């Protein structure tokens, strides 16, 4: 059973650029959630995808967008990067987007630095 | 508005003793709670969870207690081991809109001293 993998591990961008982060979900999982973790904070929910449809969104602007593919892997896209977007971006996969009790399993994250 | 709070940023405990990590929440709609452990350069790892219909759940050295009236949960680690040194996050879930997002606290850094 493969775990959740994220790429790239680290990324440096400049303000105003666009970035795409990728996530492969754990085998057998059909739901992917994305979180942003700023330094010294807990992860904050960005959005969740269940069977290729957005299944809920946190308090993030529309320049944060996502996709889920038929194999349940996912992308997080951020346009018009701002300095405050510098953070660790975590992807979590689970089974059954509408079942609250399913555990979310996290990848190691992508560290994004915006200069 | 911080719906899940971990008021102790850090905790140091001697090896073999009990570690108690605390978490408070404000939203009475939360019905599922989890603890995650995070080592540097790794993603959060699931430790233990509890549903709001229970007040205690045990898994080996880890026990989670839930006090719904006080909106408080705690994680007990007995006995504590040096390998338990990590940042611990509590998370809560339960959203009438159907989005089963987790709301995380800010974490408590546990250091177990050998």
Short mmCIF file of C-alpha atoms in Angstrom, two decimals:
data_model
loop_
_atom_site.label_atom_id
_atom_site.label_comp_id
_atom_site.label_asym_id
_atom_site.label_seq_id
_atom_site.Cartn_x
_atom_site.Cartn_y
_atom_site.Cartn_z
CA UNK A 1 0.00 0.00 0.00
CA UNK A 2 1.58 3.28 -1.10
CA UNK A 3 1.20 6.36 1.06
CA UNK A 4 0.40 9.94 0.13
CA UNK A 5 3.15 11.51 -1.96
CA UNK A 6 3.58 15.17 -2.79
CA UNK A 7 5.78 16.96 -5.29
CA UNK A 8 7.86 18.97 -5.36
CA UNK A 9 9.32 18.93 -1.87
CA UNK A 10 10.47 22.52 -1.98
CA UNK A 11 9.68 25.39 -4.30
CA UNK A 12 10.81 29.00 -4.55
CA UNK A 13 8.71 31.48 -6.51
CA UNK A 14 8.50 35.23 -6.82
CA UNK A 15 5.50 37.40 -6.06
CA UNK A 16 2.93 37.42 -8.86
CA UNK A 17 3.92 34.04 -10.28
CA UNK A 18 1.74 30.95 -10.45
CA UNK A 19 2.46 27.57 -8.89
CA UNK A 20 1.12 24.02 -9.20
CA UNK A 21 1.55 21.48 -6.43
CA UNK A 22 0.83 17.80 -6.93
CA UNK A 23 -0.46 15.00 -4.74
CA UNK A 24 -0.88 11.28 -5.25
CA UNK A 25 -3.43 9.85 -2.88
CA UNK A 26 -3.04 6.65 -0.93
CA UNK A 27 -4.12 3.50 -2.73
CA UNK A 28 -7.87 2.94 -2.39
CA UNK A 29 -8.65 6.53 -1.36
CA UNK A 30 -11.02 8.71 -3.37
CA UNK A 31 -10.92 11.96 -1.41
CA UNK A 32 -8.16 14.56 -1.25
CA UNK A 33 -7.99 17.54 1.08
CA UNK A 34 -5.47 20.36 0.90
CA UNK A 35 -4.21 22.34 3.88
CA UNK A 36 -1.90 25.32 4.31
CA UNK A 37 0.36 25.35 7.36
CA UNK A 38 2.03 28.66 8.14
CA UNK A 39 5.01 28.74 10.48
CA UNK A 40 3.95 28.13 14.09
CA UNK A 41 0.35 27.42 13.14
CA UNK A 42 -1.79 24.35 12.65
CA UNK A 43 -2.85 23.25 9.18
CA UNK A 44 -5.71 25.32 7.71
CA UNK A 45 -8.24 23.72 5.35
CA UNK A 46 -8.13 25.02 1.78
CA UNK A 47 -10.53 22.65 -0.02
CA UNK A 48 -11.49 19.04 -0.51
CA UNK A 49 -12.13 16.98 -3.63
CA UNK A 50 -14.30 13.88 -3.71
CA UNK A 51 -14.63 11.88 -6.92
CA UNK A 52 -13.28 14.80 -9.00
CA UNK A 53 -15.73 17.36 -7.57
CA UNK A 54 -14.98 20.09 -5.04
CA UNK A 55 -16.59 18.99 -1.78
CA UNK A 56 -16.08 22.09 0.32
CA UNK A 57 -13.80 25.07 0.63
CA UNK A 58 -12.17 26.96 3.47
CA UNK A 59 -11.60 30.67 3.79
CA UNK A 60 -9.16 31.05 0.87
CA UNK A 61 -9.50 33.40 -2.13
CA UNK A 62 -10.40 32.11 -5.62
CA UNK A 63 -6.77 32.34 -6.76
CA UNK A 64 -6.41 29.04 -4.87
CA UNK A 65 -7.90 26.40 -7.13
CA UNK A 66 -7.66 22.66 -7.48
CA UNK A 67 -8.32 19.61 -9.56
CA UNK A 68 -8.80 15.94 -8.92
CA UNK A 69 -8.12 13.43 -11.66
CA UNK A 70 -9.82 10.09 -12.44
CA UNK A 71 -7.02 8.26 -10.62
CA UNK A 72 -7.82 10.48 -7.58
CA UNK A 73 -4.51 12.32 -7.67
CA UNK A 74 -4.86 16.05 -7.23
CA UNK A 75 -3.33 19.43 -7.98
CA UNK A 76 -3.38 22.67 -6.05
CA UNK A 77 -2.90 25.80 -8.14
CA UNK A 78 -2.16 29.22 -6.73
CA UNK A 79 -2.21 32.27 -9.01
CA UNK A 80 -0.78 35.72 -8.39
CA UNK A 81 1.42 34.55 -5.52
CA UNK A 82 1.73 36.81 -2.50
CA UNK A 83 4.42 36.82 0.17
CA UNK A 84 1.89 35.48 2.72
CA UNK A 85 1.43 32.35 0.60
CA UNK A 86 4.79 31.15 1.87
CA UNK A 87 3.91 28.04 3.87
CA UNK A 88 3.93 24.25 3.98
CA UNK A 89 1.16 22.85 1.79
CA UNK A 90 -0.18 19.52 2.93
CA UNK A 91 -2.27 17.05 1.02
CA UNK A 92 -4.34 14.44 2.84
CA UNK A 93 -6.21 11.51 1.36
CA UNK A 94 -9.10 9.52 2.76
CA UNK A 95 -11.87 7.23 1.63
CA UNK A 96 -15.43 8.46 1.27
CA UNK A 97 -15.72 12.24 1.12
CA UNK A 98 -19.13 12.30 2.75
CA UNK A 99 -18.24 10.16 5.72
CA UNK A 100 -16.85 12.27 8.51
CA UNK A 101 -15.23 9.48 10.43
CA UNK A 102 -12.75 8.44 7.78
CA UNK A 103 -9.18 9.25 8.77
CA UNK A 104 -7.20 11.64 6.63
CA UNK A 105 -3.64 10.54 5.90
CA UNK A 106 -1.12 13.24 5.14
CA UNK A 107 1.81 13.55 2.80
CA UNK A 108 5.08 15.19 3.82
CA UNK A 109 4.08 18.47 2.21
CA UNK A 110 5.51 20.98 -0.23
CA UNK A 111 7.40 23.90 1.28
CA UNK A 112 6.63 27.00 -0.82
CA UNK A 113 8.69 30.15 -0.42
CA UNK A 114 7.50 33.33 -2.15
CA UNK A 115 10.14 36.04 -2.52
CA UNK B 1 -11.86 32.86 15.43
CA UNK B 2 -9.82 29.94 16.73
CA UNK B 3 -12.31 27.11 17.11
CA UNK B 4 -9.70 24.62 18.33
CA UNK B 5 -7.13 25.78 20.85
CA UNK B 6 -4.01 24.21 22.26
CA UNK B 7 -2.94 26.68 24.91
CA UNK B 8 0.39 25.05 25.78
CA UNK B 9 2.93 25.63 23.00
CA UNK B 10 5.40 23.25 24.64
CA UNK B 11 5.69 20.54 27.26
CA UNK B 12 8.69 18.72 28.71
CA UNK B 13 8.33 15.36 30.45
CA UNK B 14 10.77 12.83 31.86
CA UNK B 15 11.02 9.48 30.12
CA UNK B 16 8.67 6.95 31.71
CA UNK B 17 6.31 9.57 33.12
CA UNK B 18 2.88 10.55 31.81
CA UNK B 19 2.49 13.24 29.16
CA UNK B 20 -0.83 15.07 29.10
CA UNK B 21 -1.64 17.28 26.14
CA UNK B 22 -4.75 19.42 26.23
CA UNK B 23 -7.11 20.83 23.63
CA UNK B 24 -10.21 23.02 23.90
CA UNK B 25 -12.84 23.69 21.29
CA UNK B 26 -15.68 26.15 20.95
CA UNK B 27 -17.98 24.69 18.29
CA UNK B 28 -20.57 22.33 19.79
CA UNK B 29 -21.25 20.92 16.29
CA UNK B 30 -17.91 19.10 16.31
CA UNK B 31 -18.55 15.37 16.69
CA UNK B 32 -15.21 13.76 15.86
CA UNK B 33 -11.79 14.52 17.27
CA UNK B 34 -8.33 13.36 16.32
CA UNK B 35 -4.73 13.67 17.44
CA UNK B 36 -1.86 13.83 15.00
CA UNK B 37 1.86 13.73 15.65
CA UNK B 38 4.31 15.60 13.45
CA UNK B 39 8.06 15.15 13.18
CA UNK B 40 10.17 17.76 11.36
CA UNK B 41 10.15 17.38 7.56
CA UNK B 42 7.29 14.86 7.72
CA UNK B 43 3.55 15.17 7.35
CA UNK B 44 1.22 14.78 10.34
CA UNK B 45 0.75 11.13 11.33
CA UNK B 46 -2.60 9.97 12.69
CA UNK B 47 -2.42 8.79 16.31
CA UNK B 48 -5.86 8.29 17.76
CA UNK B 49 -9.42 9.53 17.39
CA UNK B 50 -12.63 9.71 19.38
CA UNK B 51 -16.25 10.15 18.46
CA UNK B 52 -18.45 12.47 20.48
CA UNK B 53 -20.57 9.51 21.62
CA UNK B 54 -17.60 8.27 23.67
CA UNK B 55 -15.63 9.83 26.49
CA UNK B 56 -12.49 7.69 26.26
CA UNK B 57 -10.55 5.78 23.64
CA UNK B 58 -7.36 3.81 24.20
CA UNK B 59 -4.70 2.55 21.83
CA UNK B 60 -1.64 1.12 23.51
CA UNK B 61 0.22 3.87 25.33
CA UNK B 62 -2.17 6.54 24.01
CA UNK B 63 -5.53 7.44 25.53
CA UNK B 64 -7.79 10.28 24.49
CA UNK B 65 -10.39 11.66 26.88
CA UNK B 66 -13.33 13.80 25.79
CA UNK B 67 -15.34 16.05 28.10
CA UNK B 68 -18.18 17.38 25.95
CA UNK B 69 -19.69 19.60 28.62
CA UNK B 70 -16.35 21.37 29.04
CA UNK B 71 -15.55 21.19 25.31
CA UNK B 72 -12.18 19.75 26.25
CA UNK B 73 -10.13 16.80 25.14
CA UNK B 74 -6.79 15.51 26.29
CA UNK B 75 -4.21 13.02 25.09
CA UNK B 76 -2.39 10.92 27.67
CA UNK B 77 0.83 9.12 26.77
CA UNK B 78 1.96 6.54 29.29
CA UNK B 79 4.81 5.82 29.62
CA UNK B 80 6.43 8.61 27.63
CA UNK B 81 9.40 7.67 25.45
CA UNK B 82 12.07 9.85 23.81
CA UNK B 83 10.68 8.86 20.40
CA UNK B 84 7.42 10.58 21.35
CA UNK B 85 9.17 13.95 21.08
CA UNK B 86 7.27 15.74 18.32
CA UNK B 87 4.60 18.37 17.74
CA UNK B 88 1.11 17.14 18.57
CA UNK B 89 -1.96 18.60 16.88
CA UNK B 90 -5.54 18.07 17.90
CA UNK B 91 -8.17 18.34 15.19
CA UNK B 92 -11.94 18.47 15.17
CA UNK B 93 -14.49 17.65 12.53
CA UNK B 94 -18.26 17.92 12.15
CA UNK B 95 -19.81 20.34 9.75
CA UNK B 96 -23.55 20.46 8.98
CA UNK B 97 -22.71 21.64 5.45
CA UNK B 98 -21.21 18.24 4.76
CA UNK B 99 -17.63 19.34 4.22
CA UNK B 100 -15.66 17.04 6.47
CA UNK B 101 -12.72 19.31 6.90
CA UNK B 102 -10.51 19.12 9.93
CA UNK B 103 -10.01 22.18 12.11
CA UNK B 104 -6.58 22.01 13.73
CA UNK B 105 -5.16 23.56 16.84
CA UNK B 106 -1.79 25.31 16.76
CA UNK B 107 0.08 22.35 18.20
CA UNK B 108 2.01 21.46 21.36
CA UNK B 109 5.68 20.58 21.12
CA UNK B 110 6.40 17.64 23.40
CA UNK B 111 9.92 16.94 24.52
CA UNK B 112 10.55 13.69 26.38
CA UNK B 113 13.79 13.84 28.33
CA UNK B 114 15.88 10.69 28.65
#
